[in-house]
C-alpha cells in the first residue's frame, strides 16, 4: 500500500512552529466562506480544473472510459488532478485514497460519491416500491439508515434521490423514482433528502437530485434516448420533485443523459443557469452524469471533448464525472479567454464549500472508521427497518373470495417459481454493497412463517426462457395437486430493473403464463407473487390467479416481508404509484393525463373520441390502487364552502368506514380538476392524502385543507399561477373510485 505524507499539514506545522500563521483555509475557526476564498487564491488553474474532475474507483457504472489503474489514479490525485472519486468502496480503501489527496500540494481532501439508491449494505425496497407505502416518515428513516451505513464506509455523498417523473414502465429506471405523480414525487423527494442529509453530521451524506431535467420523458421509454417536451410539461410534470429537493436544502444536482429543446441537458444553459442557479438560487454544485459531458460529442452538439467542456461549463455545469474533459481543457480554455476565471472559481468554490462543510479539511478521515463500519453495516436494527419498509411497500392487486391471508386450514403450500429460491434474482442493478446471499428468499421467508414441512418447492420456469419447460411445469402441477394452495413467484429477475434495462415488452413472460394456465387447471387456489422493478402487464394472468400480490423488489428482507403478508401478520396497505397498463401499446397510460377535445363517454361506447379501437382507455389497475384484507367505504364528502378565495382555506371532509373483517390501514387520496384554465390541464391531480389506521367496524371522518396555492399550476416560464373558476374535488381510495364535489375559486 502506498502511504503518503500529508504535505499541506507538514508545511503548515513547520510554518506555524516558525513565525507565520496557519493559512486561513486550514483554520477550523475561520468562516467557511473565508476558507474557500483563501484556498481559491492559492490554487493554480490546473488545480482548480482538478477539483472539477471526478474519477471512478473500483467499479464502472457506465461504459468504461479507459481509466488508468490505481497506481496512476493515486498519482493523479496526489498531483491535484482529481477533486472527487466515485465507486471507491469501504472505510479502509477510502482512507488509503484520501491519504493520496492529502499528500498533494494544498492537501485538498477528496469527496467520495457512491450510488446509495435504496440502501448500502442493508438493502431496502426499491424507491418505486417504497413510494407505494405512502409513509414519508418511513421513507425518511429508510434513507437515514442508508446514510448511516454508507457514511460509516467512507461515503460522503450519494447520487440520489432520483426524482425523474415517468409514466413509461418500459423505462428500466422507473424503479428508482416515485412514479407518475409530480405532487407526490415532490413530497418523497423532500423526505429522501431529509433522510440522507439530516444535519450533515458524520452519520449523514450529501444528496444529489437527479437527473436534471426530465430524463423520465425519454422517447418510448428507451434508455439514453432523446426527449421532446414543451416548457409547460417541463414545469408542471417534471420540475416539482427537483424543486422540492432544492427547497429541502439538497447540496448537489446531477445533469441527465438526455436533451431539452434540442440541447443535451448537461450543456443546457436554460436549465442549469437560468433555472437552477438564477431562478431557484441554487447554491450547491452540479455534477455531470457518467460521461454526459463527453456524450455531447455523440449527440452531435459538441465537436470534440474540448468543445464539450466549454459548452458544459458555459451552461453552468460544474463537476465532470468520468469524461476528464474539464481537467484537461479548462486551463487551455481559460488561457484562450473562452472561459473566465470567475466561472471556474464559482464552480470550484461551491465544491470546496461542501468539503469544508463536511469537515474534511479538519478531519479528513471522519468517514473512514472501520470499527464504526463494522458495527453499522447490516445490523439487526437496520434489517428490522428494511423488513418494516418492505411489508409496507407491497400492493395487493387482487384477492378473489378473500383467499388471502392464508387460513389456518392451509397446511400444505406448493411454492413455485425460480425467483422464490434463486437469490441471484432478488436484487436489482442498484444494489449498492448488498450481497444477494444475505437476503431472505421467499422460500426462506415462507419456511420461517409457515414451517419448512408445509412448503414443497419447485422452480416452474427458467429465467429469461422464451420456450416453455414442460417438465418443470409438470413438476409444479404435481406439487400443486398434492398441496392446498399454490404460491407462484413470477415476474422479472431483479437484474432487469434499473439503468440500461429498458424493455419493449413488459408482459408476464409466455412460459410463466403457460405455467399459471396449467396450475389453474388443478382447481387449487393460485396466488401470484409478482416481483419486478416496474408495473408489468398483467392482463393475461389476472383470470388465472385468485390473488395477485405485487411485491416489486423488496431488498434484504424480501422473503420475510412477503411471507408475513401472505400469513396475515401484516395487512397490506400499499397503493401503486404507477398505473398498470393493459397492453404495451397503451403506454403511456397515467391517471393525470391531459384533457382532450374528444373525451370518451363514461361507458366507453360511441364513436369519434380519443381512444384505441382494440384496447380501452383505462389502465388495468389505476394510480393509487391497492387492496387490503379489510374493506373501506367512503361516504359523506362535504366541503366547508362552495366558494374559496385567496385569504381563506376550504375544508374537505369525508368519512371512511372499515367494513371488512380485519383492522387495517387505508390511504385516502384527494384529487382536483381545474375545469377551465389558460392551458390544458390534467383530468385529475393529486393534492393530498392521509394514511389512517381503522379497526374493523370503525369509522373516522378525516379532513383535508385546500388553499388557493394548492390550485396553482405553472406557466411556460415556470411561474406559478392561480386562476379563478370552477374546480372539482375528488376523494377516494384510488384515483378511479372517488366521491366528487365542486367549488369555485374567486
Ligand atoms: C447513472 C447515474 C449514476 C452514475 C454513477 C450513471 O450511469 O445515470 O444515475 O449516479 O452512473 O454511478
Coordinates of N, CA, C and O in Angstrom, one line a residue, residues 28 112 163 179-180 188 210 244 246 279 357 370 373 496 522 586-587 600 641 643:
X28 N -9.8 25.8 11.4 CA -11.2 25.4 11.6 C -12.1 26.5 12.2 O -13.3 26.4 12.1
X112 N -15.9 11.5 -1.7 CA -16.2 10.2 -2.2 C -17.7 10.1 -2.4 O -18.5 10.2 -1.5
X163 N -35.2 11.8 -9.0 CA -36.5 12.4 -8.9 C -37.2 12.6 -10.3 O -37.9 13.5 -10.5
X179 N -42.7 7.3 -9.3 CA -43.9 7.0 -10.1 C -44.3 8.2 -11.0 O -43.5 9.0 -11.4
X180 N -45.6 8.3 -11.2 CA -46.1 9.2 -12.3 C -46.6 10.5 -11.8 O -47.0 11.3 -12.6
X188 N -42.0 13.0 -1.7 CA -41.0 12.0 -1.5 C -39.6 12.5 -1.6 O -38.7 12.1 -0.9
X210 N -31.4 14.1 -9.1 CA -31.1 13.8 -10.5 C -32.3 13.2 -11.2 O -33.2 12.9 -10.4
X244 N -38.6 20.5 -5.1 CA -38.8 20.1 -3.7 C -37.4 19.7 -3.1 O -37.2 20.0 -1.9
X246 N -34.5 20.8 -3.9 CA -33.7 22.0 -3.7 C -34.2 22.8 -2.5 O -33.5 23.2 -1.6
X279 N -33.0 31.3 -11.2 CA -34.4 31.4 -10.8 C -34.6 30.7 -9.4 O -35.3 31.2 -8.5
X357 N -17.7 22.1 4.7 CA -18.9 21.9 5.4 C -18.9 20.5 6.1 O -19.4 20.3 7.2
X370 N -13.2 2.1 10.5 CA -13.6 0.7 10.2 C -14.4 0.1 11.3 O -15.2 -0.8 11.1
X373 N -17.8 1.2 10.8 CA -18.3 0.5 9.6 C -18.8 -0.9 10.0 O -19.9 -1.3 9.6
X496 N -33.2 -7.1 -14.1 CA -33.8 -6.4 -15.3 C -34.5 -5.0 -14.9 O -35.3 -4.5 -15.6
X522 N -55.6 -27.2 -12.0 CA -55.6 -28.2 -10.9 C -56.8 -27.8 -10.0 O -57.2 -28.6 -9.1
X586 N -50.6 0.7 -25.1 CA -51.4 1.7 -24.4 C -50.5 2.7 -23.7 O -51.0 3.7 -23.2
X587 N -49.3 2.3 -23.6 CA -48.3 3.2 -22.8 C -48.0 4.5 -23.7 O -47.8 4.3 -24.9
X600 N -63.9 10.3 -23.9 CA -64.8 9.2 -24.1 C -66.0 9.4 -23.2 O -66.0 10.1 -22.3
X641 N -67.4 25.1 2.2 CA -68.0 26.2 1.5 C -68.0 25.8 0.0 O -67.2 24.9 -0.4
X643 N -67.4 28.3 -2.1 CA -66.5 29.4 -2.7 C -65.2 29.4 -1.9 O -65.2 29.3 -0.7

